mmCIF file of C-alpha atoms in Angstrom:
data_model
loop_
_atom_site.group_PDB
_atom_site.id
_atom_site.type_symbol
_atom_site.label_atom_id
_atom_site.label_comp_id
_atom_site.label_asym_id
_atom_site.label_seq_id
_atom_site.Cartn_x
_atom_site.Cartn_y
_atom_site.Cartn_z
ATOM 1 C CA UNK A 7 90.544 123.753 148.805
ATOM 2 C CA UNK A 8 90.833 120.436 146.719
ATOM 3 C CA UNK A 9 92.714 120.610 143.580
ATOM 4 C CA UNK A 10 91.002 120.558 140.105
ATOM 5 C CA UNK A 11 90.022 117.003 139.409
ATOM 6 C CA UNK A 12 91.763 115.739 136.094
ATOM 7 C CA UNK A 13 89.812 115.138 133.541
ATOM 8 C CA UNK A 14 89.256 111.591 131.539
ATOM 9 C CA UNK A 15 92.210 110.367 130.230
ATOM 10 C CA UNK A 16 90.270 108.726 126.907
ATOM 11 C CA UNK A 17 89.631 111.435 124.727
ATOM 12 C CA UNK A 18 91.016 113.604 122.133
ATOM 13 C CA UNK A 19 93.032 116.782 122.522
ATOM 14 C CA UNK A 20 90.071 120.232 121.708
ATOM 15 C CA UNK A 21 91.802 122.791 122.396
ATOM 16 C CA UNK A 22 95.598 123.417 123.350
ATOM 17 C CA UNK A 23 94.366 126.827 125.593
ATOM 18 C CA UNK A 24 91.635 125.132 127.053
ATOM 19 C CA UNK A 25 93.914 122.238 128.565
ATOM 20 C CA UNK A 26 96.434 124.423 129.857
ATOM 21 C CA UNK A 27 94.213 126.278 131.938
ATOM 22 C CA UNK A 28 93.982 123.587 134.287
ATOM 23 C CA UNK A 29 96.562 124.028 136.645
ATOM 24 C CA UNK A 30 98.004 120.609 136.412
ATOM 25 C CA UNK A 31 98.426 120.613 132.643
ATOM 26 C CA UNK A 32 100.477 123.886 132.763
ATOM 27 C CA UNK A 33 102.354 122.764 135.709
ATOM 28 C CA UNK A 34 103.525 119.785 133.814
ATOM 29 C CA UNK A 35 104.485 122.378 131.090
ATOM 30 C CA UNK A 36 106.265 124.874 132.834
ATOM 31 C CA UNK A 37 108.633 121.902 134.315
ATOM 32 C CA UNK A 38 109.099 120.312 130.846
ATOM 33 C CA UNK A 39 109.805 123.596 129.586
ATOM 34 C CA UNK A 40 112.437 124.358 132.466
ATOM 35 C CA UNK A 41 113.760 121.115 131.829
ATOM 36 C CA UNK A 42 114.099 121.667 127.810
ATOM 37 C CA UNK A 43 115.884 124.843 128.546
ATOM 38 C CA UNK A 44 118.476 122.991 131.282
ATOM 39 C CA UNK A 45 119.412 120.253 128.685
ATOM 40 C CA UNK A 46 119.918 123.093 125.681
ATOM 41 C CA UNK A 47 122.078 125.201 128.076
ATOM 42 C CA UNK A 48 123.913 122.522 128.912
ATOM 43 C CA UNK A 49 124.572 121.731 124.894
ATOM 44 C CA UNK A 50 122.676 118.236 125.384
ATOM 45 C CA UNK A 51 120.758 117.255 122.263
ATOM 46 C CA UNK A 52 116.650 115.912 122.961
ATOM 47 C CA UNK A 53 113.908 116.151 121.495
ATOM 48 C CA UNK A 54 110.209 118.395 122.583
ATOM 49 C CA UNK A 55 107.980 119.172 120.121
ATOM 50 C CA UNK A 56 105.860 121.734 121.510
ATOM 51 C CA UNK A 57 103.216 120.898 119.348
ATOM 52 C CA UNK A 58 103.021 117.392 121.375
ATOM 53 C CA UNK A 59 103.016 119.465 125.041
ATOM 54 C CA UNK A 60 99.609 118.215 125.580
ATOM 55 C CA UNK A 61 100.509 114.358 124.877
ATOM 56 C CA UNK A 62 103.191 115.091 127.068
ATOM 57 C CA UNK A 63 101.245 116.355 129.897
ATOM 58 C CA UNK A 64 98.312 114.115 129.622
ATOM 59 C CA UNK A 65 100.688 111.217 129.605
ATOM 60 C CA UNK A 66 102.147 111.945 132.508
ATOM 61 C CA UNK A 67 99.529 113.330 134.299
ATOM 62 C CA UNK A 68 97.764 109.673 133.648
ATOM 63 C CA UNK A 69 100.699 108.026 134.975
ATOM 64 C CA UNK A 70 101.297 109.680 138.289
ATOM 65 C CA UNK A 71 97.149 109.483 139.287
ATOM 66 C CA UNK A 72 97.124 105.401 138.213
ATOM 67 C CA UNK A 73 100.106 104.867 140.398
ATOM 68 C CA UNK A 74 99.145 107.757 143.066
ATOM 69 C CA UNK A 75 102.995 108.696 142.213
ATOM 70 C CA UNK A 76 105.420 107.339 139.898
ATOM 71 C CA UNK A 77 106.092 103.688 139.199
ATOM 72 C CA UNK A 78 109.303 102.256 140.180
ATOM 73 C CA UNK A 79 110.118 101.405 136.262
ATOM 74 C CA UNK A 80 108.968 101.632 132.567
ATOM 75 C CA UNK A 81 109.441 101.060 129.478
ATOM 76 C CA UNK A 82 108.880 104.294 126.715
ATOM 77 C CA UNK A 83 108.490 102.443 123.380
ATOM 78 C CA UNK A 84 109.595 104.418 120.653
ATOM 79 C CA UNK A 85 110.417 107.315 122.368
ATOM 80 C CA UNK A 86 113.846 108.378 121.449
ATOM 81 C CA UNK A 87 115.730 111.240 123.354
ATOM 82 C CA UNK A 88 112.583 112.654 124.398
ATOM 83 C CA UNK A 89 112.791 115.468 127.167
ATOM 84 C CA UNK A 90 109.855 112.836 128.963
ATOM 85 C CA UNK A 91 112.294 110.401 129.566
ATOM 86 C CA UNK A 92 114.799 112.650 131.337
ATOM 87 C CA UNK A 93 111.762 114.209 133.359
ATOM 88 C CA UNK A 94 110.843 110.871 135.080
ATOM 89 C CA UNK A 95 114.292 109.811 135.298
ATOM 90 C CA UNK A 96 115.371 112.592 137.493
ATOM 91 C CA UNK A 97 112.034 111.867 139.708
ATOM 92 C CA UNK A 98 113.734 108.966 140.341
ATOM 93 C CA UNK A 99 112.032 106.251 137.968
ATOM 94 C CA UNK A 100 114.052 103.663 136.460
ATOM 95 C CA UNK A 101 113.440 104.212 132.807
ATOM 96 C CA UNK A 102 114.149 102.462 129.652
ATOM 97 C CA UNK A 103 113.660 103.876 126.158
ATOM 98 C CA UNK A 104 113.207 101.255 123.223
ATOM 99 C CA UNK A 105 113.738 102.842 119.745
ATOM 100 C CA UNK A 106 115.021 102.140 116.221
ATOM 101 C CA UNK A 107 116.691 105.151 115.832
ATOM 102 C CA UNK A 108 120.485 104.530 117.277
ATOM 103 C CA UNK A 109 121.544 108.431 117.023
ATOM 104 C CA UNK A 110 118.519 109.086 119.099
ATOM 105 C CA UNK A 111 119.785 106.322 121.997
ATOM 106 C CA UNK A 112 123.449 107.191 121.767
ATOM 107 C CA UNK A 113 122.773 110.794 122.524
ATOM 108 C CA UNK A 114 120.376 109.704 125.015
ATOM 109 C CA UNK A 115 123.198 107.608 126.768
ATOM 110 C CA UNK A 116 125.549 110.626 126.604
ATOM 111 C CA UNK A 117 123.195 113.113 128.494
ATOM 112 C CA UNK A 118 122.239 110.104 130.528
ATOM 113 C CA UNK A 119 126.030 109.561 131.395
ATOM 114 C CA UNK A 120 126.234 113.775 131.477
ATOM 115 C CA UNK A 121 123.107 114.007 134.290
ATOM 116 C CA UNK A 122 124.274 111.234 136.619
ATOM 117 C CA UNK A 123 121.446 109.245 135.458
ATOM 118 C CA UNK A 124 122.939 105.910 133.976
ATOM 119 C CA UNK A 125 121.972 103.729 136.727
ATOM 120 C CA UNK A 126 118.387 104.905 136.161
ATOM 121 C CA UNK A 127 117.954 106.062 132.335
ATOM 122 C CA UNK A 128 119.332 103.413 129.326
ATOM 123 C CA UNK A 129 118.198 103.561 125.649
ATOM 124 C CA UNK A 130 117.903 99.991 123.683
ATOM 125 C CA UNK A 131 117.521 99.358 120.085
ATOM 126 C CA UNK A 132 114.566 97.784 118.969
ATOM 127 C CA UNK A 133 111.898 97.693 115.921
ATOM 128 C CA UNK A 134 109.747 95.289 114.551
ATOM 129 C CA UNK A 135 110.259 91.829 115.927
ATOM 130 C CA UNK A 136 111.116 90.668 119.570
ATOM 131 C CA UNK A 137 112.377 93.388 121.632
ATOM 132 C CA UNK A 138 115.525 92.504 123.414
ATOM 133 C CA UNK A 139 113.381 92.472 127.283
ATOM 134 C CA UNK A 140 112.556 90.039 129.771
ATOM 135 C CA UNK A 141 108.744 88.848 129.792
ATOM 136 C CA UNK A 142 106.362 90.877 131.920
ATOM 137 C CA UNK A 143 109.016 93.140 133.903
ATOM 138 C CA UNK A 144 107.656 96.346 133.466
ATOM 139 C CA UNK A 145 104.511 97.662 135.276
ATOM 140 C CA UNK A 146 104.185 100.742 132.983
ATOM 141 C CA UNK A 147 104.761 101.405 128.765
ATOM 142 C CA UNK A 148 104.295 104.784 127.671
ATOM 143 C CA UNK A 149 103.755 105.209 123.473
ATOM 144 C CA UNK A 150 103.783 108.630 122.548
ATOM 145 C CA UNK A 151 102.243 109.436 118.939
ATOM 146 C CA UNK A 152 104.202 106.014 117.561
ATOM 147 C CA UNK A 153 101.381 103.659 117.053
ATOM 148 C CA UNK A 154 99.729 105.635 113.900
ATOM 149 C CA UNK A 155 103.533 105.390 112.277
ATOM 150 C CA UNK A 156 103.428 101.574 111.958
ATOM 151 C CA UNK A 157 102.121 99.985 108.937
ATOM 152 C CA UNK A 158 98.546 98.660 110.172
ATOM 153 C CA UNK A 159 100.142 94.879 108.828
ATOM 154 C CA UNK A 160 102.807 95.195 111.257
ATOM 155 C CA UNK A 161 100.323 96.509 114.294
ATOM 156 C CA UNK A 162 99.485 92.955 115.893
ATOM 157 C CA UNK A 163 103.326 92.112 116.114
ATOM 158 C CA UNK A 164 104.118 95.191 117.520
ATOM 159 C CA UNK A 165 100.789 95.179 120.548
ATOM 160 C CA UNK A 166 101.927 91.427 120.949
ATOM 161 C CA UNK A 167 105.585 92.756 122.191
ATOM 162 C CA UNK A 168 103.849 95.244 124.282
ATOM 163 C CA UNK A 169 101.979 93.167 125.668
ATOM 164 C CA UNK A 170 104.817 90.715 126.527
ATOM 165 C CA UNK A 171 106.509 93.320 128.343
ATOM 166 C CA UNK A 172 103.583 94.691 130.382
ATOM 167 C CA UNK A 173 103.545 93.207 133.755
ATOM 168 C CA UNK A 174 100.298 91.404 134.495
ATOM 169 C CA UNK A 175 98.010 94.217 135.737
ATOM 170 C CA UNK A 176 100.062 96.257 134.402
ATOM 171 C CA UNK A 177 99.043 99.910 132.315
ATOM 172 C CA UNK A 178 99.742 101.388 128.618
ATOM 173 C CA UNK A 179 99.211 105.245 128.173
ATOM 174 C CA UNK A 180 98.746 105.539 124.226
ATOM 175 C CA UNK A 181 98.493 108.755 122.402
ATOM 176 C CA UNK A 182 98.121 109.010 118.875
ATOM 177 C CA UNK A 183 97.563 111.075 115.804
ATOM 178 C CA UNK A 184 93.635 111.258 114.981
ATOM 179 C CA UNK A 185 91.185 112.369 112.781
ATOM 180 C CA UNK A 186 90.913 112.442 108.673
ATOM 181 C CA UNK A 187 93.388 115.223 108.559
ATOM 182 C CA UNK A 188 96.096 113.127 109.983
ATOM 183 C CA UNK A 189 95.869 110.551 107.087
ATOM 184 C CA UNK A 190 98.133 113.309 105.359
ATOM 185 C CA UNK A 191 101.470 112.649 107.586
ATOM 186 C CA UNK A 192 100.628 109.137 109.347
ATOM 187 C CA UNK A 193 97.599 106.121 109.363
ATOM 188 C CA UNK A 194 95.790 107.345 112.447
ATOM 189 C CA UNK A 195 92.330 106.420 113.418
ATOM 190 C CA UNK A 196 89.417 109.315 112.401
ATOM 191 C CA UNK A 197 86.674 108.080 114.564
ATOM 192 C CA UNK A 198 85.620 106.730 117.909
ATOM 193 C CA UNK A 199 84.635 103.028 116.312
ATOM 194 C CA UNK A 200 88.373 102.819 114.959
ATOM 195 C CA UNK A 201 89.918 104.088 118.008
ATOM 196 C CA UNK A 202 87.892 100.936 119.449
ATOM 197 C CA UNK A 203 88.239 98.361 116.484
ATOM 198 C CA UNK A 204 92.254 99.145 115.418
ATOM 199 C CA UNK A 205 93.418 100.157 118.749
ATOM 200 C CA UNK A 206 91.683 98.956 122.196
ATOM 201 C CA UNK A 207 90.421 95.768 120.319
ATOM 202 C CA UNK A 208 93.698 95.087 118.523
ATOM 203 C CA UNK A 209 96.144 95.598 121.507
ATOM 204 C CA UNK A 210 94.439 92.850 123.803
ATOM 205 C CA UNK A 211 94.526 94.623 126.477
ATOM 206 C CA UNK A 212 91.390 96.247 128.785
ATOM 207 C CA UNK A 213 90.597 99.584 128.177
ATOM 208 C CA UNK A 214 90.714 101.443 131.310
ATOM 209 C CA UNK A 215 87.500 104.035 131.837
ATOM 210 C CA UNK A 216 84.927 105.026 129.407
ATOM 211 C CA UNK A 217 85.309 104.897 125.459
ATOM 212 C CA UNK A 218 86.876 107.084 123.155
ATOM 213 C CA UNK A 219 84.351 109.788 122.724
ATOM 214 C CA UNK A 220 83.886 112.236 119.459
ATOM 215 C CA UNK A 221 85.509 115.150 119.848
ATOM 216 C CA UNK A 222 83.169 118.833 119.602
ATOM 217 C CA UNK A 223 85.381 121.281 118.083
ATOM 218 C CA UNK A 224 84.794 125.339 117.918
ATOM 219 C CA UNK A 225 83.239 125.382 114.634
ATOM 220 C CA UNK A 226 84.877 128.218 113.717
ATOM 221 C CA UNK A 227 88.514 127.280 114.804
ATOM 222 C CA UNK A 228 88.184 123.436 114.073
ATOM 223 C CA UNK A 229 90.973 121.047 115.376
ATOM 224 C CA UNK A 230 93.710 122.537 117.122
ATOM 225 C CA UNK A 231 96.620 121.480 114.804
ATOM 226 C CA UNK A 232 97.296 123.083 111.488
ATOM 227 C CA UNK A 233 99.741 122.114 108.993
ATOM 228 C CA UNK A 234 100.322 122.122 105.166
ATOM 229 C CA UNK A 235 102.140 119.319 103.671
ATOM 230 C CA UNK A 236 102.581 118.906 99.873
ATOM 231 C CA UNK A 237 100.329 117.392 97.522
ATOM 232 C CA UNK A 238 100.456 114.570 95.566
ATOM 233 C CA UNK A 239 101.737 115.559 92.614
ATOM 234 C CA UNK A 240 104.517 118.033 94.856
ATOM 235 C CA UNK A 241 102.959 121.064 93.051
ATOM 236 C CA UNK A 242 101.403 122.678 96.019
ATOM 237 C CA UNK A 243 100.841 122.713 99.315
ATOM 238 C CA UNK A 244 97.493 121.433 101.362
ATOM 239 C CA UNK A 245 95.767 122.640 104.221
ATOM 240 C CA UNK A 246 95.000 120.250 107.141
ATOM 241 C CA UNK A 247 93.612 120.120 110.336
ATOM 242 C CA UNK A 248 93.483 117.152 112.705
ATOM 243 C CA UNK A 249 94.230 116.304 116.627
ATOM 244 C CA UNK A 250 95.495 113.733 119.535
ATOM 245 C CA UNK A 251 93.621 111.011 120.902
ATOM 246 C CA UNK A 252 94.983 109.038 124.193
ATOM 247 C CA UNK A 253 93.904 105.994 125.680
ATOM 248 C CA UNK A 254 94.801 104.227 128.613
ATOM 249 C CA UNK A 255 95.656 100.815 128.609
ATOM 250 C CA UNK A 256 95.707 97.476 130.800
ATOM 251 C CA UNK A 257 97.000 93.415 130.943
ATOM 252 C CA UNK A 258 94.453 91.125 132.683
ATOM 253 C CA UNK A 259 95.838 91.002 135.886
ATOM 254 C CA UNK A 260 96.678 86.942 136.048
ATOM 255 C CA UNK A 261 94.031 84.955 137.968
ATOM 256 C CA UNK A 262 94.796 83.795 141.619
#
């Protein structure tokens, strides 16, 4: 019987039980989870926000069906000591990790160095301005939920090093923090036109597949996440409700 196909990868996150009935998704999960669990037994500090297991597993799941596998290398911009990097490490991918956060990289060097993964997992420090990477040497950049945390004035330098990076033909899976709620904790798009306009359009690269569609949400439930963060004034608290968008990502492939 053939497997469940995956769906679109250019869409928004509905519903967190509706994704992880499809038997890929909660695959995915149950081996970050396992993996999560390995590191903390082991005393080795990373990062998983549950809340983010469907960026997680989308990303990933993206990766493996544009390749049909896993690349040889990438490059995860921004993404710390996540438990993602580790995961494709150990399926033998080389993988760098660019981030501005240096306690983030050194503790990703020691469980690196703890795993027997140096020759295949490194952190390097890098923010705003030119990353410290060769031109076009890697053939896949993974940015989880980091794009909507840069100031919009700083966006074009920071595509313009991704795109440097990416390989000609080369692919970007982007997820992101969307919808009005969001503007609470970050400077996400909130509809399909500025998923287009301040994302696909301002990268320069192609956008693989269809557009960003609208998301339909149970009326009654709304968007899956929930949070309260304070108001202005630090009197109260406020009620939100947003999602996750992903899109995925390619450099013109250089003529012949």
């Amino acid at each position: 019987m053939p497997s469940e196909p995956l769906p679109p990868f250019n869409r928004a996150l509905v519903a967190h039980g509706r994704e992880f009935r499809h038997p890929a998704y909660a695959e995915r999960r149950a081996e970050l989870a396992a993996l999560s669990e390995q590191l903390g037994a082991a005393g080795l500090r990373h990062r998983r926000d549950h809340q983010r297991d469907w960026e997680n597993c989308h990303v990933l799941l993206g990766l493996e069906a544009a390749f049909g596998g896993w690349p040889e290398r990438l490059l995860d911009v921004g993404g710390g000591n996540s438990v993602v990097a580790t995961y494709l490490a150990q399926r033998g991918v080389d993988v760098t990790v660019l981030d501005v956060d240096r306690g983030a990289l050194a503790d990703l060097a020691h469980n690196s160095e703890r795993l027997g993964l140096a020759a295949r997992l490194r952190g390097v420090w890098g923010g705003l301005g030119r990353w410290p990477l060769a031109d076009a040497s890697f053939p896949a950049l993974l940015s989880i939920s980091v794009i909507e945390g840069i100031l919009r004035s700083r966006r074009a330098e920071h595509f313009a090093e991704m795109r440097r990076v990416l390989a000609p033909g080369g692919h970007l899976f982007l997820t992101f923090d969307y919808g009005p709620g969001a503007r609470f904790v970050s400077d996400p798009p909130t509809t399909p036109e500025e998923v287009e306009r301040d994302l696909v359009q301002a990268s320069g690269l192609e956008r693989q597949g269809a557009p960003f569609p609208a998301p339909a949400f149970d009326p009654a439930l709304g968007p899956p996440i929930k949070a309260l963060v304070p108001t202005l004034d630090g009197q109260d608290l406020l009620a939100i409700e947003y999602t996750f968008g992903a899109l995925h990502l390619r450099r013109h492939a250089q003529p012949c």
